[in-house]
mmCIF file of C-alpha atoms in Angstrom:
data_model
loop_
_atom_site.group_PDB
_atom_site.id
_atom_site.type_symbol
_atom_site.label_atom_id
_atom_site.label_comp_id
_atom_site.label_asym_id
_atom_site.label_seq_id
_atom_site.Cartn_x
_atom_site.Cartn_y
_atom_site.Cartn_z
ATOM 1 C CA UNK A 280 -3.691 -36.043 -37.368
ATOM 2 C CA UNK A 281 -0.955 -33.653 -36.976
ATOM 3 C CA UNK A 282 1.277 -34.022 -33.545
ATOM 4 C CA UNK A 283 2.185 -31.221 -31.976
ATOM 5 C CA UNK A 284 5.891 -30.678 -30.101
ATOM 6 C CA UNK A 285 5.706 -29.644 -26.481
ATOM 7 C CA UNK A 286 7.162 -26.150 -26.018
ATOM 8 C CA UNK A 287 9.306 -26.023 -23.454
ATOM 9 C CA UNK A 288 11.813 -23.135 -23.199
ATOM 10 C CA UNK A 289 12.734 -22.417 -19.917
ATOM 11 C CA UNK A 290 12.531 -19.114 -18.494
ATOM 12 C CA UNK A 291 14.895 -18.148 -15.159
ATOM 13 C CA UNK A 292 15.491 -15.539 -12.966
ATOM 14 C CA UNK A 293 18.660 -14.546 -12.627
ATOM 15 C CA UNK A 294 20.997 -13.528 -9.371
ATOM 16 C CA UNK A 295 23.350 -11.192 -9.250
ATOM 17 C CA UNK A 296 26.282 -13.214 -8.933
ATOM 18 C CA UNK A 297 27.732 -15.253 -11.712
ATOM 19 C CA UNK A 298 29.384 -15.147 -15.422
ATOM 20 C CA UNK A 299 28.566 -11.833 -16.653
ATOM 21 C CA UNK A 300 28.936 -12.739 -19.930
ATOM 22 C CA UNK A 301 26.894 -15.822 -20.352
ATOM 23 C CA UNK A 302 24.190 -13.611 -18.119
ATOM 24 C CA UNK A 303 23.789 -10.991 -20.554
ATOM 25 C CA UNK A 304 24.166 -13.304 -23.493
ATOM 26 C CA UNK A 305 21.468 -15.332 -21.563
ATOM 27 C CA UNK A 306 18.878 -12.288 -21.238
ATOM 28 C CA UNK A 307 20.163 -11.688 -25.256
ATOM 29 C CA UNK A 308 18.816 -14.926 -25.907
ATOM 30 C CA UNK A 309 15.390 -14.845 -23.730
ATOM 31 C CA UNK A 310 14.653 -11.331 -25.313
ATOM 32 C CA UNK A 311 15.375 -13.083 -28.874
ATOM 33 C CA UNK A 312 13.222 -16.179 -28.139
ATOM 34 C CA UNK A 313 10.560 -13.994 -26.771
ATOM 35 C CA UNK A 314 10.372 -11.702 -29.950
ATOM 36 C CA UNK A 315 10.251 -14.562 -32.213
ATOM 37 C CA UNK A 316 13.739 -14.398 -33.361
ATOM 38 C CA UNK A 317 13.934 -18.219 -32.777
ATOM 39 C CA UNK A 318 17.156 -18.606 -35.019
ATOM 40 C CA UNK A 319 19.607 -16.041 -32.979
ATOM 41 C CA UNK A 320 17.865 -17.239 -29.736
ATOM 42 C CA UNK A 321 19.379 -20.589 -30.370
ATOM 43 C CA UNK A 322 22.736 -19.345 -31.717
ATOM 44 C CA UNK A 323 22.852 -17.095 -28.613
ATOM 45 C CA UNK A 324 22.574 -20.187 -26.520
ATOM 46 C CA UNK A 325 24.669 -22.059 -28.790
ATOM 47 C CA UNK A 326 27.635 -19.677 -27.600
ATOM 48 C CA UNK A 327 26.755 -20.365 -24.090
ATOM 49 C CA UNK A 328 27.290 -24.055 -24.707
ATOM 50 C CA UNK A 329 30.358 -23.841 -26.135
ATOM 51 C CA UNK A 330 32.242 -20.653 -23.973
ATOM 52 C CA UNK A 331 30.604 -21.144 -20.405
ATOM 53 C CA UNK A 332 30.326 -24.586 -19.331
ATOM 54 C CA UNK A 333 30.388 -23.595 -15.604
ATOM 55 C CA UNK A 334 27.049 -20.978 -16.184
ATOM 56 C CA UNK A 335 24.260 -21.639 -13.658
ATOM 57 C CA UNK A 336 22.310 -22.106 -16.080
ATOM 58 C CA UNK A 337 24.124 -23.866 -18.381
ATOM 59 C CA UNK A 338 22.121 -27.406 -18.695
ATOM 60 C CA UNK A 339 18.715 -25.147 -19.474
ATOM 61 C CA UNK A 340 20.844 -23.279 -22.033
ATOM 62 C CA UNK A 341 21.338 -27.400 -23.844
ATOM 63 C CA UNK A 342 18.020 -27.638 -24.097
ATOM 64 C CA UNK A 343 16.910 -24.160 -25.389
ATOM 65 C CA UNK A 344 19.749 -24.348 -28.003
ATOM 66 C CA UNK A 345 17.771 -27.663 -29.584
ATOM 67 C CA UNK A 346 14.213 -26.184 -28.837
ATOM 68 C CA UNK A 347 15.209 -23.079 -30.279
ATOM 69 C CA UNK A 348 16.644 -24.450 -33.623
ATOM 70 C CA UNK A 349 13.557 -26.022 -33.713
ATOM 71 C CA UNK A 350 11.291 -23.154 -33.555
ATOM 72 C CA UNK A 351 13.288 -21.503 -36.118
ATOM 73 C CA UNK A 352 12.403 -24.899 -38.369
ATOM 74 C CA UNK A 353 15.982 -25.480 -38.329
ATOM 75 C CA UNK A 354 14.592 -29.243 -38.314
ATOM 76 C CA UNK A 355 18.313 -31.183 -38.589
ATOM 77 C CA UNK A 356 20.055 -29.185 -36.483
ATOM 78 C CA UNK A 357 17.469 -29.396 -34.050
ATOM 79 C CA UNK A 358 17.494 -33.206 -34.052
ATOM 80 C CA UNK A 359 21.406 -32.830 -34.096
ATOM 81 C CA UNK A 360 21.294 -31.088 -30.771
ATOM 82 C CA UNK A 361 18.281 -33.045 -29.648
ATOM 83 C CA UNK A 362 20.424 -36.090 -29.871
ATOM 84 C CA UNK A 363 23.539 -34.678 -27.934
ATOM 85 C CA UNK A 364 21.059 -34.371 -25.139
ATOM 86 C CA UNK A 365 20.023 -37.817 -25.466
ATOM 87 C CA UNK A 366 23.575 -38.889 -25.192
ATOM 88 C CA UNK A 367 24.413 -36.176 -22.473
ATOM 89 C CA UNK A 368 24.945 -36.516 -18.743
ATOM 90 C CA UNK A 369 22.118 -34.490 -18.270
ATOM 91 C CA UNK A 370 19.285 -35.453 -15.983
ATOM 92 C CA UNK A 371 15.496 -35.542 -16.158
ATOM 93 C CA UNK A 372 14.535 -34.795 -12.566
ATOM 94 C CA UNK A 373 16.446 -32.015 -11.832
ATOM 95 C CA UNK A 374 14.421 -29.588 -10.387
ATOM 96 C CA UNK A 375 14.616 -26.756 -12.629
ATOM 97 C CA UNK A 376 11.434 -24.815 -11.694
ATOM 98 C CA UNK A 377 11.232 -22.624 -15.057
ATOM 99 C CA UNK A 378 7.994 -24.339 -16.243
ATOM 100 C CA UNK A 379 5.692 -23.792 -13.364
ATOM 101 C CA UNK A 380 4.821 -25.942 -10.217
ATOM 102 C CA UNK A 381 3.042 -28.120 -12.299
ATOM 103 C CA UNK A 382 6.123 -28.838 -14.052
ATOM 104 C CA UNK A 383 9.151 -28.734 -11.930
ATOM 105 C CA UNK A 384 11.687 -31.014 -13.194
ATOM 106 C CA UNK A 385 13.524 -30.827 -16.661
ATOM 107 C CA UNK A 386 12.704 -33.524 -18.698
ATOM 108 C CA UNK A 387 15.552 -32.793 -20.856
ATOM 109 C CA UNK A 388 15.820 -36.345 -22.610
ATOM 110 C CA UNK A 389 11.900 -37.234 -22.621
ATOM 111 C CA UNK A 390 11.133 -34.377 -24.347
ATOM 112 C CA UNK A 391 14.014 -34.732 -26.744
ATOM 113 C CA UNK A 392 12.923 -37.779 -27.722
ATOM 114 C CA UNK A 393 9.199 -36.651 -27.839
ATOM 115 C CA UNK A 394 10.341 -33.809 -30.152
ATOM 116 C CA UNK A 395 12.630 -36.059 -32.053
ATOM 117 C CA UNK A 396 9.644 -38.486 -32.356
ATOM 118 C CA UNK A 397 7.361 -35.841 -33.469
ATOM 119 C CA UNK A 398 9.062 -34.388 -36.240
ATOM 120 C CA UNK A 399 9.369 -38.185 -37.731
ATOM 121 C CA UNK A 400 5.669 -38.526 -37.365
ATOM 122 C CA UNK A 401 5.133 -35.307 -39.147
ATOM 123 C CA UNK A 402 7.517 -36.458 -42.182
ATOM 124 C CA UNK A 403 5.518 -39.606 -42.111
ATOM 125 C CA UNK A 404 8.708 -41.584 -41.037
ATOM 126 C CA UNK A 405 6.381 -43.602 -39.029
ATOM 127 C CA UNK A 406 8.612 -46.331 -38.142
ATOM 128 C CA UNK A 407 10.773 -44.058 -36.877
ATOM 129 C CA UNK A 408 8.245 -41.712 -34.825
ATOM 130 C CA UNK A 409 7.081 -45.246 -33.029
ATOM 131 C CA UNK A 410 10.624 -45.897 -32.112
ATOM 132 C CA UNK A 411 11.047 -42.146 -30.408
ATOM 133 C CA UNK A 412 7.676 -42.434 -28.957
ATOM 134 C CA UNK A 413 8.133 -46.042 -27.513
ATOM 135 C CA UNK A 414 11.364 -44.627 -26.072
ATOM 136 C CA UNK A 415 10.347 -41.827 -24.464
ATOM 137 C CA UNK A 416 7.482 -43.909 -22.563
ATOM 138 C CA UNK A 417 10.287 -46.408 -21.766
ATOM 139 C CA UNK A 418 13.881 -45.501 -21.894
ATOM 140 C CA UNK A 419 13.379 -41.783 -21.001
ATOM 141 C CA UNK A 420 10.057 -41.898 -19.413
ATOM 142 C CA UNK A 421 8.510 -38.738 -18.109
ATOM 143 C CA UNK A 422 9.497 -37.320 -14.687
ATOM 144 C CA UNK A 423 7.221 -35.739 -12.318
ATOM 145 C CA UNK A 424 5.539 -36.169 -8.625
ATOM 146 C CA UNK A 425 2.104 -35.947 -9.689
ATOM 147 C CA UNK A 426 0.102 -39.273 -10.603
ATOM 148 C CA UNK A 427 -2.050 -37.121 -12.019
ATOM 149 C CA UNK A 428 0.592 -35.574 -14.555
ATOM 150 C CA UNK A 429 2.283 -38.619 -15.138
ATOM 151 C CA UNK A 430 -0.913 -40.357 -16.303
ATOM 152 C CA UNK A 431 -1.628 -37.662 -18.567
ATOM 153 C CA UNK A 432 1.444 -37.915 -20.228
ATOM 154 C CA UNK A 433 1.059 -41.668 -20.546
ATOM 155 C CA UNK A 434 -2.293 -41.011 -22.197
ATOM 156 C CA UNK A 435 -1.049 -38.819 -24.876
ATOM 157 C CA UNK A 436 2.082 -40.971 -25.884
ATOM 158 C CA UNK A 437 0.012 -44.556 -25.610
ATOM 159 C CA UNK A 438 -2.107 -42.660 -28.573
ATOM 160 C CA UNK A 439 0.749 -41.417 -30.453
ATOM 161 C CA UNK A 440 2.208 -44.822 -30.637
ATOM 162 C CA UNK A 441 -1.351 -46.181 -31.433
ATOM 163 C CA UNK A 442 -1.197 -43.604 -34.727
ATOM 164 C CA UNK A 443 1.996 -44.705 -35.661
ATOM 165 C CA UNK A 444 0.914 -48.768 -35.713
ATOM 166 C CA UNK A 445 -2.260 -47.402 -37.635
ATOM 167 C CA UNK A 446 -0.314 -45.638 -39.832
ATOM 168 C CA UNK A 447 2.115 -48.917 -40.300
ATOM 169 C CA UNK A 448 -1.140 -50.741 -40.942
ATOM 170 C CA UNK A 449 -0.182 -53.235 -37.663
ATOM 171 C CA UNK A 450 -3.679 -53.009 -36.463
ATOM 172 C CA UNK A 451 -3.363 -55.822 -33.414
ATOM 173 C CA UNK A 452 -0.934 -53.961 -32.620
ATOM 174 C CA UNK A 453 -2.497 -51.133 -31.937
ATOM 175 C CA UNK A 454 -5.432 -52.667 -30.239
ATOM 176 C CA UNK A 455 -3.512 -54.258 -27.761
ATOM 177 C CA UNK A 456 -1.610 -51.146 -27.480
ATOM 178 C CA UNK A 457 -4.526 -48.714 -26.562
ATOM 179 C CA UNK A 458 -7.442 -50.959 -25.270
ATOM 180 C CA UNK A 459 -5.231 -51.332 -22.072
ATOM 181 C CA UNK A 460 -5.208 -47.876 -21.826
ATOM 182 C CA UNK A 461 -8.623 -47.219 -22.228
ATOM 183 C CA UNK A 462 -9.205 -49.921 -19.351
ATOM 184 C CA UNK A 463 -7.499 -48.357 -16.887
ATOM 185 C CA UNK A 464 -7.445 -44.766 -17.229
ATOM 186 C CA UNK A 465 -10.886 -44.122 -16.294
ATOM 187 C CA UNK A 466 -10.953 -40.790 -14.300
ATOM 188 C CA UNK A 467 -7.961 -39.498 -16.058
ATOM 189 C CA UNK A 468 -8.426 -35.915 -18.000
ATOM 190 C CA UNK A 469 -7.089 -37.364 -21.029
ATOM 191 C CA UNK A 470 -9.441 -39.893 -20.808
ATOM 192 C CA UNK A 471 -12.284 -39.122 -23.422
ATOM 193 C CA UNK A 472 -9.219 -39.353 -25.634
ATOM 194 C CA UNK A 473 -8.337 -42.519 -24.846
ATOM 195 C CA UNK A 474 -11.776 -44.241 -25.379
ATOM 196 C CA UNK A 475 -12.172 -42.286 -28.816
ATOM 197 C CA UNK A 476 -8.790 -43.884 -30.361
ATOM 198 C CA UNK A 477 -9.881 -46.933 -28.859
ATOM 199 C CA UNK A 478 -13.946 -47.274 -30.564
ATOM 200 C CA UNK A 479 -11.574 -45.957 -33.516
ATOM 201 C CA UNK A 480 -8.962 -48.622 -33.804
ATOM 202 C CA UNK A 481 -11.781 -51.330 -32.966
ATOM 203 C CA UNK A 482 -14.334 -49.612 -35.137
ATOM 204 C CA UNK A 483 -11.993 -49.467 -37.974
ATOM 205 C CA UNK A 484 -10.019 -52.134 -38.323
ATOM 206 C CA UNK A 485 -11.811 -55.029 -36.146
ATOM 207 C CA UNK A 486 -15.612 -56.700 -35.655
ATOM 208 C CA UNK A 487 -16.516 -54.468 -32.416
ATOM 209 C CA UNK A 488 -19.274 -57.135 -31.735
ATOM 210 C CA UNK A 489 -16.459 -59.871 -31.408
ATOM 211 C CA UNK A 490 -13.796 -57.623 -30.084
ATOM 212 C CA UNK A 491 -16.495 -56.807 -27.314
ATOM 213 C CA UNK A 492 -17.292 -60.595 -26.885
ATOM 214 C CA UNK A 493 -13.305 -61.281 -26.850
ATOM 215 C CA UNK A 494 -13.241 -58.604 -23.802
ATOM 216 C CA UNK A 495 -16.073 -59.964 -22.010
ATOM 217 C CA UNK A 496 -14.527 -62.874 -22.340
ATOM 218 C CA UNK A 497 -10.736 -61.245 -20.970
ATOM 219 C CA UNK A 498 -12.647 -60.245 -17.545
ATOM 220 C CA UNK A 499 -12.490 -63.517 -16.756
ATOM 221 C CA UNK A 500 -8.647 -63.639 -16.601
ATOM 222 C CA UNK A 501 -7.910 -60.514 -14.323
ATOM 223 C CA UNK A 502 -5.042 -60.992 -11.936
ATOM 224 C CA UNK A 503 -3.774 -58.705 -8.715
ATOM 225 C CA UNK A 504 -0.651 -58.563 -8.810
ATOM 226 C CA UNK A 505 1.905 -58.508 -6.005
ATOM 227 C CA UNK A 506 2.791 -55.139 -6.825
ATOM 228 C CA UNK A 507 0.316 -52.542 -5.343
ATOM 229 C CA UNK A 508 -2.261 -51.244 -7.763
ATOM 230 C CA UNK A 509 -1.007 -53.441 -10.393
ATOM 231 C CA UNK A 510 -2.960 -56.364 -12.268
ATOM 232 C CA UNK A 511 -2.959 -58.847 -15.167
ATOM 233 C CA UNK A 512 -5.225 -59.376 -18.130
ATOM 234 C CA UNK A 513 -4.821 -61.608 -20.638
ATOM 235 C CA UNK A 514 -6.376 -60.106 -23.988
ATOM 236 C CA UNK A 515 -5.838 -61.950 -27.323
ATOM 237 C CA UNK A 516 -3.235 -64.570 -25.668
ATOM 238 C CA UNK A 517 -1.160 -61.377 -24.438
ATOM 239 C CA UNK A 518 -0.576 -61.037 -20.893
ATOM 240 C CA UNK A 519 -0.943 -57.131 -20.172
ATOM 241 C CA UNK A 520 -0.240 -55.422 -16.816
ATOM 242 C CA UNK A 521 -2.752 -52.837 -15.631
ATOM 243 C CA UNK A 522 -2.442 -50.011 -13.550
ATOM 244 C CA UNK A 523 -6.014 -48.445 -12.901
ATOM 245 C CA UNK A 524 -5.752 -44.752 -11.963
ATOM 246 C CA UNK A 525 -8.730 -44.586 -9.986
ATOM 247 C CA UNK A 526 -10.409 -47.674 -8.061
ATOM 248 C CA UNK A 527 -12.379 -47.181 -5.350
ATOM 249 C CA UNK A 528 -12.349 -51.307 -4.907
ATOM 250 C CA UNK A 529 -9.353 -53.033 -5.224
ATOM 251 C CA UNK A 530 -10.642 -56.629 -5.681
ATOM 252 C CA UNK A 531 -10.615 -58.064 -8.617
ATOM 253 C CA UNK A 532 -14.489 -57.871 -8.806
ATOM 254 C CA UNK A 533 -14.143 -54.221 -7.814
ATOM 255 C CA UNK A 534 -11.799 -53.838 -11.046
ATOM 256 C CA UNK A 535 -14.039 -55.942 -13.058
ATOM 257 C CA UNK A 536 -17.159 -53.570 -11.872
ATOM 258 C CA UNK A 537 -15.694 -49.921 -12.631
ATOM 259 C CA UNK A 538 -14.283 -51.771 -16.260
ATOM 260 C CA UNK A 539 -17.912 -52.694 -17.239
ATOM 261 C CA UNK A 540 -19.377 -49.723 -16.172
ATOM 262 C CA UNK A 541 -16.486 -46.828 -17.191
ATOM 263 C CA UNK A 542 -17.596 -45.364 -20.601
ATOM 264 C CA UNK A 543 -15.108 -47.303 -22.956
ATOM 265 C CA UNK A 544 -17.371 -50.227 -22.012
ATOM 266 C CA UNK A 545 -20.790 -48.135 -22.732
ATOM 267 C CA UNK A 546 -19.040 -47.150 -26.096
ATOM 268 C CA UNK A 547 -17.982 -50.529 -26.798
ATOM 269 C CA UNK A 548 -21.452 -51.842 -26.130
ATOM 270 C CA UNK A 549 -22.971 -49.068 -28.833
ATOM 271 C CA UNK A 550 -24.019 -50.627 -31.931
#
């Protein structure tokens, strides 16, 4: 399966006041991005960088240089700028607004990585890709208010890592890597997805009768944690922390009751 980048030029209004210069070579490079001229969209921005470091929107300009470049498949330069971000003093929770109130904050390094991450994949440098991806769930995680968001995006890099250990043939790995995932996601909108790589991984690479036993089996050892919302599991001798996105009981026999009835367990159970 092909991974996809996330697009994410940033769009802005402009005021009235400010560098003239880096405005109208910002609305230069909008127009250009916007027409599909990907190539002098980024250059435009490029020249932003590098003249007007004191532009308003000179940290969204950073970003849309590297996305741009890699629109235009300009694939090296693109990771060359994608890294300067990652080394950057920029932030990920500014509150940039160009992407929509779902969306408010920049993201600058998560998605750098995530792009960086996703061209490896794409090459097939999976070793590589599962670095990116691992970092951009831990080093750079994603920023945003919304549980509901920042599960999502959780969802879609625990399977993205999950492909990468496939690909790398380090199947426990991946089991232990998305079964969690699939055990507490339930009411997620991402989670279909996450109970499909699951049955895949176990159907694929592992005895689902014994895998489900071995589950059955992990109940058993569920832990609350001190930390709200959070609990233990032990699964294969590896102690892994849960956070359950939706749980109308938070007992342990609560947790145990939406596991065994959410519909990884009613795929698990299929024969």
């Amino acid at each position: 399966m092909k991974h996809s980048i996330t697009i994410l030029i940033i769009l802005f209004a402009f005021s009235a006041q400010g560098q003239k210069k880096a405005e109208k070579l910002f609305r230069t490079a909008i127009s250009n991005y916007e027409s599909g001229n990907y190539y002098q969209a980024a250059i435009d921005f490029k020249e932003i960088v590098e003249n007007y470091k004191k532009f308003e929107y000179y940290d969204q300009c950073y970003y849309n240089t590297a996305y741009s470049f890699h629109q235009a498949d300009s694939i090296e330069t693109a990771i060359k700028w994608y890294e300067k971000i990652r080394a950057s003093n920029l932030k990920d929770d500014d509150r940039v607004g160009g992407r929509g109130i779902f969306e408010p904050y920049s993201n600058y390094k998560h998605y750098s990585t995530f792009n960086i991450a996703t061209i490896e994949y794409n090459r097939e440098n999976y070793e590589k890709a599962l670095d990116y991806y691992r970092q951009s769930l831990e080093q750079y995680p994603y920023y945003n208010e919304s549980g509901t968001d920042l599960r999502i995006n959780k969802n879609r890099l625990t399977i993205y890592v999950t492909d990468c250990l496939e690909k790398l043939e380090r199947y426990e790995e991946a089991l232990l890597t998305i079964v969690p995932e699939a055990i507490d996601s339930k009411g997620s909108s991402n989670y279909g997805s996450v109970v499909n790589r699951s049955i895949e991984i176990i159907t694929d690479h592992f005895d689902k009768e014994k895998i489900q036993q071995e589950l059955s089996s992990s109940l058993e050892t569920l832990e609350k944690n001190e930390k709200a919302s959070s609990y233990s599991v032990t699964i294969r001798d590896k102690k892994i922390k849960l956070y359950p996105y939706l749980l109308d009981d938070d007992s342990i026999d609560g947790l145990r009751k939406e596991i065994m009835e959410s519909e990884f367990w009613e795929e698990l159970k299929k024969e």
